[in-house]
Coordinates of N, CA and C in Angstrom, one line a residue:
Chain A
X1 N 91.6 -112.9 113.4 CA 91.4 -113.9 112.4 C 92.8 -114.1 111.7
X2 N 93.2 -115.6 110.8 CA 94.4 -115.6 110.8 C 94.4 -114.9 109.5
X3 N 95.7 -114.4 109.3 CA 95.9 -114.0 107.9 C 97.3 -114.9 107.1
X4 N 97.2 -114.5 106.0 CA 97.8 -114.5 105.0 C 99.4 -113.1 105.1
X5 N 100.7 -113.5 105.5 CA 101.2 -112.6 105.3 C 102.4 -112.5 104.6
X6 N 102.7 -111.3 104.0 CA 103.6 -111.1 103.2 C 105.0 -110.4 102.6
X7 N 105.6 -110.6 102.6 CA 107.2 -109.4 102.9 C 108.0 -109.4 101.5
X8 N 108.7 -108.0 101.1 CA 108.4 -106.9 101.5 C 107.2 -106.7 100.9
X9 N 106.6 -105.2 101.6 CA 105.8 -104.7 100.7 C 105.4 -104.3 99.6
X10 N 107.2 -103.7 99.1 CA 107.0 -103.0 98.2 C 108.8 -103.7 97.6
X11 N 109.1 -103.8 96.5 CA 110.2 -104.5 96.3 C 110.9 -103.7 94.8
X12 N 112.2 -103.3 95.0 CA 113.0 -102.2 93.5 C 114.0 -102.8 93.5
X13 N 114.3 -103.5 92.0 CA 115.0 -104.6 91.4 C 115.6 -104.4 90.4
X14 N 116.6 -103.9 90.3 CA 117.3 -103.9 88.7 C 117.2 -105.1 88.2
X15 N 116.9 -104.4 87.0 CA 116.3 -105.7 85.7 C 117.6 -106.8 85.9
X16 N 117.4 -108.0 85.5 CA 118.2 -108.7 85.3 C 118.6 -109.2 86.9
X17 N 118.0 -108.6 87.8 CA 118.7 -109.4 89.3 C 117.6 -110.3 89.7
X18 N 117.7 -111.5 90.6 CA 117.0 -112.4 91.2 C 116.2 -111.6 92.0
X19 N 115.1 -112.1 92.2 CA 113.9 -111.5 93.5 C 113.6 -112.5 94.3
X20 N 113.6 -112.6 95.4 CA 112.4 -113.9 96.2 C 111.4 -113.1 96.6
X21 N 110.2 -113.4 96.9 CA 109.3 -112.4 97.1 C 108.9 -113.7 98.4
X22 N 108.4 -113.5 100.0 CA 108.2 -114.1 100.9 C 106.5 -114.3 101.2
X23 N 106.0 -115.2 101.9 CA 104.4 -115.3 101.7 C 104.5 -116.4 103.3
X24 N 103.9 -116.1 103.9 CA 103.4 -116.9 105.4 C 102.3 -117.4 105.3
X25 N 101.6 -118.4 104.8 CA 100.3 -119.0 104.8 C 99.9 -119.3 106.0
X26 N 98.3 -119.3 106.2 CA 98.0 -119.4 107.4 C 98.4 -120.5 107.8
X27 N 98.5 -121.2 109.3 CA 99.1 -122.2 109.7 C 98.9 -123.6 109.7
X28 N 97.5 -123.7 109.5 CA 96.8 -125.0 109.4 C 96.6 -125.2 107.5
X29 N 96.9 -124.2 106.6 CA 96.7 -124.7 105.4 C 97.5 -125.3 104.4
X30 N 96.9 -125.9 103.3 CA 97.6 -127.0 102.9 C 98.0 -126.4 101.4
X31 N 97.3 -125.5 100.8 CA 97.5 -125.6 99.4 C 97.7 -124.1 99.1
X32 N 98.9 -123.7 98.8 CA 99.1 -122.3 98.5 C 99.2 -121.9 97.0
X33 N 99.6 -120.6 96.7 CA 99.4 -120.3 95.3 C 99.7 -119.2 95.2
X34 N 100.7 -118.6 94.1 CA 101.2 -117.3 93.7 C 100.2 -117.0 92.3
X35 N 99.5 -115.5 92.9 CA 98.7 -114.6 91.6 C 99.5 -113.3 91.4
X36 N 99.6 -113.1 90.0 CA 100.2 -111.4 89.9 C 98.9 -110.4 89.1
X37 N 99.2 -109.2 89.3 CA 98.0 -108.6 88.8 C 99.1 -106.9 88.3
X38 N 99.3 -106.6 87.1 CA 100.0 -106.0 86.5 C 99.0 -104.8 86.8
X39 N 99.8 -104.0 86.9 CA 99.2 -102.4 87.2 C 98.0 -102.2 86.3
X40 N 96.8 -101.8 86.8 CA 95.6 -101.9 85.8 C 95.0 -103.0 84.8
X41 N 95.2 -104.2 85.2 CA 94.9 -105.3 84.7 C 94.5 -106.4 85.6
X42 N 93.7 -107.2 85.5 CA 93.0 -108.5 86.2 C 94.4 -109.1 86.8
X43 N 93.2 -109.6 87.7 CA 94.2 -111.0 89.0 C 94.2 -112.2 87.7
X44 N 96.1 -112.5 87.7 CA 96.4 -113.7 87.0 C 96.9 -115.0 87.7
X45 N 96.7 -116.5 87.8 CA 97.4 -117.5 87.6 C 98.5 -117.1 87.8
X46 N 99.5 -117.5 88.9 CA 100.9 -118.2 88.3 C 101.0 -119.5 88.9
X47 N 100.3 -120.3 89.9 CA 101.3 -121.2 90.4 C 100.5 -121.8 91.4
X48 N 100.2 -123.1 91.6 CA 99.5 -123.8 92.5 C 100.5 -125.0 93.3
X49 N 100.4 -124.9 94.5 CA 101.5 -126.1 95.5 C 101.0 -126.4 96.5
X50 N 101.0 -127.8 96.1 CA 100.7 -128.7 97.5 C 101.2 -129.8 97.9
X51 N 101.6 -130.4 98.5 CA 102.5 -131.8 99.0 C 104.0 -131.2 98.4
X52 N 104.5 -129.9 98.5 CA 105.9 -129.6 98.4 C 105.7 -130.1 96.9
X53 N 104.9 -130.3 96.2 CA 105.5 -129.8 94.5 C 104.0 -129.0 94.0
X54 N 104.5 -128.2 92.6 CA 103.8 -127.7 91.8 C 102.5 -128.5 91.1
X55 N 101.5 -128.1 91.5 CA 100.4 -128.9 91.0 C 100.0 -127.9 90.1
X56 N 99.9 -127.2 89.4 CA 99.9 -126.7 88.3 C 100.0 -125.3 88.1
X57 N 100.5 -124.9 86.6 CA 101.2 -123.4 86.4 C 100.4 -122.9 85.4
X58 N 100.4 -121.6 85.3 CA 100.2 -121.0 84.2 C 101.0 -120.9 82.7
X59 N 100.8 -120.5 82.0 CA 101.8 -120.3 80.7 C 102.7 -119.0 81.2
X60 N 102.6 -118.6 82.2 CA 103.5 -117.1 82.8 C 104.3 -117.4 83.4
X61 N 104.3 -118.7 83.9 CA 105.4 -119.3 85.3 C 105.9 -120.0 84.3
X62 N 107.3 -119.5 83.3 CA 108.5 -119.9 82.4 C 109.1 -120.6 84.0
X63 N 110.7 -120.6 83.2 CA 111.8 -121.2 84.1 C 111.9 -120.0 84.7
X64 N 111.9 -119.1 84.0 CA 112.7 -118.1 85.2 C 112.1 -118.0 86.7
X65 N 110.5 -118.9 86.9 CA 110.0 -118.4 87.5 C 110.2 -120.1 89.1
X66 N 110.1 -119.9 90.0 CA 110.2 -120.7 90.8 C 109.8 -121.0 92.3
X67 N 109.3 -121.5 92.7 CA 108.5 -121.5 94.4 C 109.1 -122.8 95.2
X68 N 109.0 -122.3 96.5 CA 109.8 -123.2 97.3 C 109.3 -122.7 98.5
X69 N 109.0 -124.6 99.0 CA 108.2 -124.0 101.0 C 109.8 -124.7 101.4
X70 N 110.5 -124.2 101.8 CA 112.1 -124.0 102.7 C 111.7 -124.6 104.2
X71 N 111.0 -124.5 104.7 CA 110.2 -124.8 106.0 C 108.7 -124.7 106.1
X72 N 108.2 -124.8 107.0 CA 107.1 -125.4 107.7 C 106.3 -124.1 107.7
X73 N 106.9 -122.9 107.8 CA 105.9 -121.7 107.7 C 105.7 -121.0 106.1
X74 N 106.9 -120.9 105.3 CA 107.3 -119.8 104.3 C 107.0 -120.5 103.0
X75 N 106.5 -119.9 102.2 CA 106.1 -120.5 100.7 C 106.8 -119.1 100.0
X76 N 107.7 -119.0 99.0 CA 108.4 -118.6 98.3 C 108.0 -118.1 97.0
X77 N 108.7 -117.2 96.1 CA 108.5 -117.1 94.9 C 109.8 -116.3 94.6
X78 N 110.4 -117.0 93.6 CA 112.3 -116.4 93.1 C 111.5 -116.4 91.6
X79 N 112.0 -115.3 91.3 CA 112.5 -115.0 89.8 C 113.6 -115.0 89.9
X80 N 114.3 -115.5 88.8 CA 115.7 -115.7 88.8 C 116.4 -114.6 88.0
X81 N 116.1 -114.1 86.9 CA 116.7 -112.6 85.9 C 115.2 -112.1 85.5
X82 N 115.0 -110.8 86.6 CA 114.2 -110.2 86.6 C 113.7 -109.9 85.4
X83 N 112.4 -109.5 83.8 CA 112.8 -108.4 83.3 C 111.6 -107.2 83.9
X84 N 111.9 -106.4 82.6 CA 110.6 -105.0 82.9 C 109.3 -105.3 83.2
X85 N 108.6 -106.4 82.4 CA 107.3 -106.7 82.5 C 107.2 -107.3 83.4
X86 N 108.2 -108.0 84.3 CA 107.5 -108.6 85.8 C 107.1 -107.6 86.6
X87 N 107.4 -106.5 86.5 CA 106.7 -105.4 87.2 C 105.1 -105.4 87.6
X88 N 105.0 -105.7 88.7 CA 103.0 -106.2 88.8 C 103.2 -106.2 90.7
X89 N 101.8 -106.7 91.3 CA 101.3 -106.8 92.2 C 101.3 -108.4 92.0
X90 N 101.9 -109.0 93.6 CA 102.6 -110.2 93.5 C 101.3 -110.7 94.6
X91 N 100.4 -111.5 94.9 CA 99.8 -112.0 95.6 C 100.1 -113.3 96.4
X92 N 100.1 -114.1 97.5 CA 99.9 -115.1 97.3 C 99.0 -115.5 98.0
X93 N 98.4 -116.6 98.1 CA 97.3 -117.6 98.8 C 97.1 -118.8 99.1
X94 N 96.1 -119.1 100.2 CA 96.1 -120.4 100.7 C 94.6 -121.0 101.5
X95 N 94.8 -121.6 101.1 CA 93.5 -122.4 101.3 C 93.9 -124.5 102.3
X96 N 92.6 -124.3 103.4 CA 92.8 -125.5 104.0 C 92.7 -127.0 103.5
X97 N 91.8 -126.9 102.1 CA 91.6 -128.1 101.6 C 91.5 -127.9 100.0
X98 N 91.4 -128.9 99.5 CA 91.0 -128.6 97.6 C 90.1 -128.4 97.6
X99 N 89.1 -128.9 96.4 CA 88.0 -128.1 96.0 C 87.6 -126.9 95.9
X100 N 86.8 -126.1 95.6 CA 86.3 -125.1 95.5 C 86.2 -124.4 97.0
X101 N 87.4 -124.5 97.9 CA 87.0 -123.4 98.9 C 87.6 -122.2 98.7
X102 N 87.1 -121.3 99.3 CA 87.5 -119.6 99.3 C 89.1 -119.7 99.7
X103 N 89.9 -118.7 98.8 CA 91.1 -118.9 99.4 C 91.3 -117.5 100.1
X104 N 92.3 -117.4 100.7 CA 92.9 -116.1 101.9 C 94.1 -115.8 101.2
X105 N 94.3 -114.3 101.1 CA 95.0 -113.8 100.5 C 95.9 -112.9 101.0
X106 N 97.4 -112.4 100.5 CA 97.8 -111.3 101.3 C 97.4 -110.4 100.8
X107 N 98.2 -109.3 101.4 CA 98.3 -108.0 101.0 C 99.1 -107.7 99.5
X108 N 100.0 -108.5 99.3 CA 100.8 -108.4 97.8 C 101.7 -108.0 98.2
X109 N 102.7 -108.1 97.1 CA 104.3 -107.6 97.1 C 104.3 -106.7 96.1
X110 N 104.4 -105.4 96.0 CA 104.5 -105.0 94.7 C 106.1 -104.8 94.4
X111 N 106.2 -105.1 93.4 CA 107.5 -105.3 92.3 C 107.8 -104.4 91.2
X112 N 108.9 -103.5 91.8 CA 108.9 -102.3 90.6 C 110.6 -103.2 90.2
X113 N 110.8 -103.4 88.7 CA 111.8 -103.6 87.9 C 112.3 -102.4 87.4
X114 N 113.7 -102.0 87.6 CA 114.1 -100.7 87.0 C 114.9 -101.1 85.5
Chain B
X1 N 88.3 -123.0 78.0 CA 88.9 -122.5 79.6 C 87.8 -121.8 80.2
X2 N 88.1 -121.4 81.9 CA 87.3 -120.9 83.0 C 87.5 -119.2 82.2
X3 N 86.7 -118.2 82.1 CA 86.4 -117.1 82.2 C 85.4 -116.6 83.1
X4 N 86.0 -115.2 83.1 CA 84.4 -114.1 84.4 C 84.9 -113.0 83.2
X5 N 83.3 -112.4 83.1 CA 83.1 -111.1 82.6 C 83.0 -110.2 83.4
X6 N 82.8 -108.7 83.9 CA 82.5 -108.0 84.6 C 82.5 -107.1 84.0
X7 N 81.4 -105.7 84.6 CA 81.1 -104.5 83.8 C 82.4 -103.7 84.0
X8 N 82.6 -103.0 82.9 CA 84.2 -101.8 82.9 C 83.1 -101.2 84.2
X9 N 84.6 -100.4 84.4 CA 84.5 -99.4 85.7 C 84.7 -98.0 85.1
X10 N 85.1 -97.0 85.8 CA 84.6 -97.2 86.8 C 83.2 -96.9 87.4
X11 N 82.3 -97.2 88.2 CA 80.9 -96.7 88.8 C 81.3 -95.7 89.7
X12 N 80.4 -94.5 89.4 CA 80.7 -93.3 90.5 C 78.9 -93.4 91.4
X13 N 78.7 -93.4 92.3 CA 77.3 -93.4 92.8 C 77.3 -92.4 93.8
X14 N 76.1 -91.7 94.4 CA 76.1 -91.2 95.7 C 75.5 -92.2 96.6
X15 N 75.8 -91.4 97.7 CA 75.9 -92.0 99.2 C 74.5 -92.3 98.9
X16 N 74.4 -93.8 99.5 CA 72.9 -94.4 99.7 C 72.3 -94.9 98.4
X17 N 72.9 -94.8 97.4 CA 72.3 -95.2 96.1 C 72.3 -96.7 96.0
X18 N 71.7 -97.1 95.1 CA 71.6 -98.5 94.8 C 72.7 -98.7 94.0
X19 N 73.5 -100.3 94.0 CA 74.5 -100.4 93.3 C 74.0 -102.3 92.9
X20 N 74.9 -102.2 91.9 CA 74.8 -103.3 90.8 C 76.1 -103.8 90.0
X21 N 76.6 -104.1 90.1 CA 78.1 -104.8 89.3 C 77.7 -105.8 88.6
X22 N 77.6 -105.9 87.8 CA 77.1 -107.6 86.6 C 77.9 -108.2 86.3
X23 N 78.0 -109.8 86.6 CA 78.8 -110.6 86.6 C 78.4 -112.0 85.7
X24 N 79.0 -112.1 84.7 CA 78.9 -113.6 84.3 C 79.8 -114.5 83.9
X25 N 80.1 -115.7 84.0 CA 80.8 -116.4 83.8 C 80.8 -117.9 82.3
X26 N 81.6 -118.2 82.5 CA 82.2 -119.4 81.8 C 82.7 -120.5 82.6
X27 N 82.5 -121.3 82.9 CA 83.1 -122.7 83.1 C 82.9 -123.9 82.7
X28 N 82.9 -124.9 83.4 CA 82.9 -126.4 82.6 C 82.6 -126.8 84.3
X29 N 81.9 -127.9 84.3 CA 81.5 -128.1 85.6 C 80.7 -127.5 86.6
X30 N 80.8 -127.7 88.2 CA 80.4 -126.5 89.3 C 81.0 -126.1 89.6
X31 N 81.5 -124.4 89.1 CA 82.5 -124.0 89.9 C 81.7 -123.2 91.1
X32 N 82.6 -122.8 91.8 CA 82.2 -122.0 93.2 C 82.5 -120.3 92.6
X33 N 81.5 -119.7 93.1 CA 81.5 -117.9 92.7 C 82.1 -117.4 93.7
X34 N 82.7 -116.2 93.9 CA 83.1 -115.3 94.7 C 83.1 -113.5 94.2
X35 N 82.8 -112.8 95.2 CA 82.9 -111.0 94.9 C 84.4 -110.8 96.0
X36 N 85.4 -110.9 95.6 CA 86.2 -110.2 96.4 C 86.4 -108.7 96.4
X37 N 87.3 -107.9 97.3 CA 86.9 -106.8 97.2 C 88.4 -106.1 97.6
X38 N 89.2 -104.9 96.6 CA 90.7 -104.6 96.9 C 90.2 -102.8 97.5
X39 N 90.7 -103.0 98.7 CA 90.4 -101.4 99.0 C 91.7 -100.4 98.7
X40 N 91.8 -99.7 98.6 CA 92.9 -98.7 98.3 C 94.4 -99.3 98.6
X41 N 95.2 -99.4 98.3 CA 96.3 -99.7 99.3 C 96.5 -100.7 99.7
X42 N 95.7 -102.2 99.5 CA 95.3 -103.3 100.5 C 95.3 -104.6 99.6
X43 N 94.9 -105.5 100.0 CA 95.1 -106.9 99.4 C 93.6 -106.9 99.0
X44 N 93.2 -108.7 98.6 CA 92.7 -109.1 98.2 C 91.8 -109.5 99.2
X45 N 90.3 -108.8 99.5 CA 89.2 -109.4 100.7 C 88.3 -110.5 100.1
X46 N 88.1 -111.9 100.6 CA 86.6 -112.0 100.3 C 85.1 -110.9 100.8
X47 N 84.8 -110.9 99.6 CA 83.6 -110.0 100.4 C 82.2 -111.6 100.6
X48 N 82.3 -112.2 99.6 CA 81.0 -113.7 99.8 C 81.2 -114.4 98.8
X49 N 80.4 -115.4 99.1 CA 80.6 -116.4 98.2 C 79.8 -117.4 97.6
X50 N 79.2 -118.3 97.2 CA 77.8 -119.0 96.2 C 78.9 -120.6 95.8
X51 N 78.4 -121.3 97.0 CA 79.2 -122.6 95.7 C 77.9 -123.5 95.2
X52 N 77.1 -123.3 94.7 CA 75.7 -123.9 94.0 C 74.7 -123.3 93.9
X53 N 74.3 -123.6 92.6 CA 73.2 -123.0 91.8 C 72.1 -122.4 93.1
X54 N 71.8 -121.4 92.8 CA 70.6 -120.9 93.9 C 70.7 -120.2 94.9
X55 N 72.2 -120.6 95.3 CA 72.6 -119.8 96.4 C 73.3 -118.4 96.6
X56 N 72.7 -117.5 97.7 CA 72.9 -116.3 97.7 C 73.7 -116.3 98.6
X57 N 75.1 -115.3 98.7 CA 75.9 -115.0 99.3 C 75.9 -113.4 99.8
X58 N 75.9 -113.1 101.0 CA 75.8 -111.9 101.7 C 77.1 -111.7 102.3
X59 N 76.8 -110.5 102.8 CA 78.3 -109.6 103.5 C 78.3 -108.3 103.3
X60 N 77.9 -107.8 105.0 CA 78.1 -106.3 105.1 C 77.2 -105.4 103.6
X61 N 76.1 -105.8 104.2 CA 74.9 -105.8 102.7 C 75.0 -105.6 101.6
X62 N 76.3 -106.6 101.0 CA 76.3 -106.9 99.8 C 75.5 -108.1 99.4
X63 N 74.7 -108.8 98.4 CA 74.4 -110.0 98.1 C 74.8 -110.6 96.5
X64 N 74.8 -111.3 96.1 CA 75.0 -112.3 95.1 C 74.2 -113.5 95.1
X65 N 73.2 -113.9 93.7 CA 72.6 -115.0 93.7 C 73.5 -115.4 92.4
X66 N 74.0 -116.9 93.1 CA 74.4 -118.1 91.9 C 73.1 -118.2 91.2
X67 N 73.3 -117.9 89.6 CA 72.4 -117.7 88.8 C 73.0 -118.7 87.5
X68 N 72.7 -120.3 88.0 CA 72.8 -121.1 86.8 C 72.4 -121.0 85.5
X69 N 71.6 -120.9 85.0 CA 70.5 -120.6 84.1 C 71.0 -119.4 83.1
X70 N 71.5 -118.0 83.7 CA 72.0 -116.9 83.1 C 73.3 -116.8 83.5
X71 N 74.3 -118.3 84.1 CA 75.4 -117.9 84.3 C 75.9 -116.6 84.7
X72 N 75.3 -115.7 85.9 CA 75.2 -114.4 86.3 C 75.6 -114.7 87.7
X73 N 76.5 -113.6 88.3 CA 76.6 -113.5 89.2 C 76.7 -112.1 90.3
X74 N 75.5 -111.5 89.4 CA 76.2 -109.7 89.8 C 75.6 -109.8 91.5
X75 N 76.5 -108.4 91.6 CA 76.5 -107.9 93.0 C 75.6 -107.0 93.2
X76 N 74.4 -106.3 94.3 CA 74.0 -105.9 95.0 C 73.9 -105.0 96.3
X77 N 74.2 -103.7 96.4 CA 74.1 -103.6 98.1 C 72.7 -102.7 97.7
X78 N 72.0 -102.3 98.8 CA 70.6 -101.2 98.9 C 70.9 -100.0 98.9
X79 N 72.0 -99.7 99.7 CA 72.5 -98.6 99.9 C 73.8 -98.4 99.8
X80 N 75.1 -97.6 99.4 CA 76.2 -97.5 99.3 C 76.9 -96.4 100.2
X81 N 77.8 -96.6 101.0 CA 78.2 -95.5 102.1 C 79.9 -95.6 100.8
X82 N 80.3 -94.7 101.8 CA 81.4 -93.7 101.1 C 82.8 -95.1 101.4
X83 N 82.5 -95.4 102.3 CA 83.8 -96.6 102.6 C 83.6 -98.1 102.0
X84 N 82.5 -97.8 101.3 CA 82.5 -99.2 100.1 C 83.4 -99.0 98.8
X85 N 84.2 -97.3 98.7 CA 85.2 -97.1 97.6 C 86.0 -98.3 97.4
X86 N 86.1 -98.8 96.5 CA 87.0 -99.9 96.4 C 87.1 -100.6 95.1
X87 N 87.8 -101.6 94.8 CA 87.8 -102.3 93.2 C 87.0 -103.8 93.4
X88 N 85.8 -104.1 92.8 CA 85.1 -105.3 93.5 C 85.3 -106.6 92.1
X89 N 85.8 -107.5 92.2 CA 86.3 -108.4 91.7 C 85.7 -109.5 91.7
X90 N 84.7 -110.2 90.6 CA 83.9 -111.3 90.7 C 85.2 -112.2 90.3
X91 N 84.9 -113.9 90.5 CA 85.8 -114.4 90.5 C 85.5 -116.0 90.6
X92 N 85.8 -116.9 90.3 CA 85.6 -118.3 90.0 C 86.8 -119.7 90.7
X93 N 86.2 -120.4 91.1 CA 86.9 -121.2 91.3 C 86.4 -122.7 91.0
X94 N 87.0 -123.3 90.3 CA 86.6 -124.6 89.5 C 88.0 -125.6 89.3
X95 N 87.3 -126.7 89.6 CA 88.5 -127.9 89.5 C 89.4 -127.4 88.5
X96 N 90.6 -127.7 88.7 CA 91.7 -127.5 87.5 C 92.4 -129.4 87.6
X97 N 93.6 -129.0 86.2 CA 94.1 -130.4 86.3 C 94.3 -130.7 88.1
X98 N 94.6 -132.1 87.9 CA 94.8 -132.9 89.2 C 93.3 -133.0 90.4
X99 N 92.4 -132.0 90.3 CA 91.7 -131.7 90.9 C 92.0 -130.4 92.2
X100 N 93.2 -129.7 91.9 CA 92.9 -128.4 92.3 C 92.9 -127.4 91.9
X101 N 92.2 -126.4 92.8 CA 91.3 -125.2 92.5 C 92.4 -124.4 92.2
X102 N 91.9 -123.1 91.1 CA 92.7 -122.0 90.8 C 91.7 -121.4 90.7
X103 N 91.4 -119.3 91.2 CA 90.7 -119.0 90.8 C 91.0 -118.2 89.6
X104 N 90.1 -118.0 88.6 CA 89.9 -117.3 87.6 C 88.9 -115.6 88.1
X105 N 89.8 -114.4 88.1 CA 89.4 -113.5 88.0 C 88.9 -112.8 87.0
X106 N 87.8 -111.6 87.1 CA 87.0 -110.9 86.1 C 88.2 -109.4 86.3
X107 N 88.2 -108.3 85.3 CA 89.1 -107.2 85.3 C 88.7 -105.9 86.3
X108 N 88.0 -106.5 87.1 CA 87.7 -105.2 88.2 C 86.9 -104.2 87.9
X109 N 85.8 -103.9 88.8 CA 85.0 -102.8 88.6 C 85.3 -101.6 89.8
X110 N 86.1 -100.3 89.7 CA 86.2 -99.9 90.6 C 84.7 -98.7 91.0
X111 N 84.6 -98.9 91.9 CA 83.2 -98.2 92.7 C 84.0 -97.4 93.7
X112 N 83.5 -95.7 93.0 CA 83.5 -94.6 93.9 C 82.4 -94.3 94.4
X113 N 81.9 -93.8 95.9 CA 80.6 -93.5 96.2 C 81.2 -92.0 97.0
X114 N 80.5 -91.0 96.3 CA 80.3 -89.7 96.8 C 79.6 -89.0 97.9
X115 N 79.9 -88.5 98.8 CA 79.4 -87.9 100.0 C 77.9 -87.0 98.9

């Protein structure tokens, strides 16, 4: 079955430096989406994209925060000056059509900020 | 806005016991339900799913009934084996602006089941 995949696994960032965090959506899908889920706390919103722009953000996706499909396979996520509290479980996901279908998810990126 | 409630965790059960996770929601519209499910170490699974009132979603003998009326959507298995350990995540999915979907997650109930 296809998956959702995601690189690195595990990611150690001194505060204050850029991150891209990488995500492979399955290949036939159209509408991807970055979620974070902070150590012991609920799956959050950050970020919905389809037709190569943002169709809608959370109040968590400031400027620092940014996504970008670069090509045909890779959907993106750059922080630009890391801090402490981006420290979380980085998800992302995708789905073949809008509406209410089930989306496919990775494994996560976890993000430790030093 | 979209909310899910979900029971604190965590549930400790033995092997074969009946299990129950209670789920209700908030939305505006029809939104579509989901039980996803995080095993140790691991991403984000669907375990099933309910997109209209009445409908029950199964998986590997879990079930869920879309329960309009009590905006409920708890979970179900008969029996629990030891490899159902995991964090089970009720979850929502409802038009947002433009007309796409975001889901809205509940704060996880983690289920340990004891030999």
């Amino acid at each position: 079955e296809p998956e959702v995949t995601q690189t690195p696994s595990h990611q150690v960032t001194q505060m204050g430096q850029e991150v891209i965090l990488r995500c492979v959506p399955i290949s036939n899908h159209l509408y991807f989406y970055w979620y974070r889920q902070i150590l012991g706390q609920k799956v959050e919103f950050l970020v919905s994209f389809y037709n190569n722009e943002i169709s809608e953000k959370s109040e968590i996706f400031d400027d620092q925060f940014s996504v970008e499909r670069p090509d045909g396979s890779n959907f993106t996520l750059k922080i630009r000056s890391t801090k402490l509290e981006d420290s979380a479980m980085y998800f992302c996901a995708s789905t073949n059509r809008g509406g209410n279908q089930p989306q496919h998810f990775g494994d996560g990126t976890r993000l430790s900020i030093l | 806005g979209n909310s899910v409630t979900q029971m604190e965790g965590p549930v400790t059960l033995s092997e074969e016991a009946f299990l129950t996770i209670n789920c209700t929601y908030t939305a505006t519209g029809y939104p579509s339900l989901f039980w996803y499910v995080q095993y140790p170490g691991e991403g984000l699974q669907l375990l099933l799913k309910a997109t209209k009132a009445d409908d029950k979603g199964s998986n590997k003998g879990f079930e869920a009934t879309y329960r309009k009326e009590t905006t409920s959507f708890h979970l179900e298995k008969g029996s629990v084996q030891v490899s159902d350990s995991a964090v089970y995540f009720c979850a929502l999915s409802g038009a947002s602006r433009g007309g796409y979907q975001k889901v809205t997650f509940g704060t996880g109930t983690k289920l340990q089941v004891i030999p």
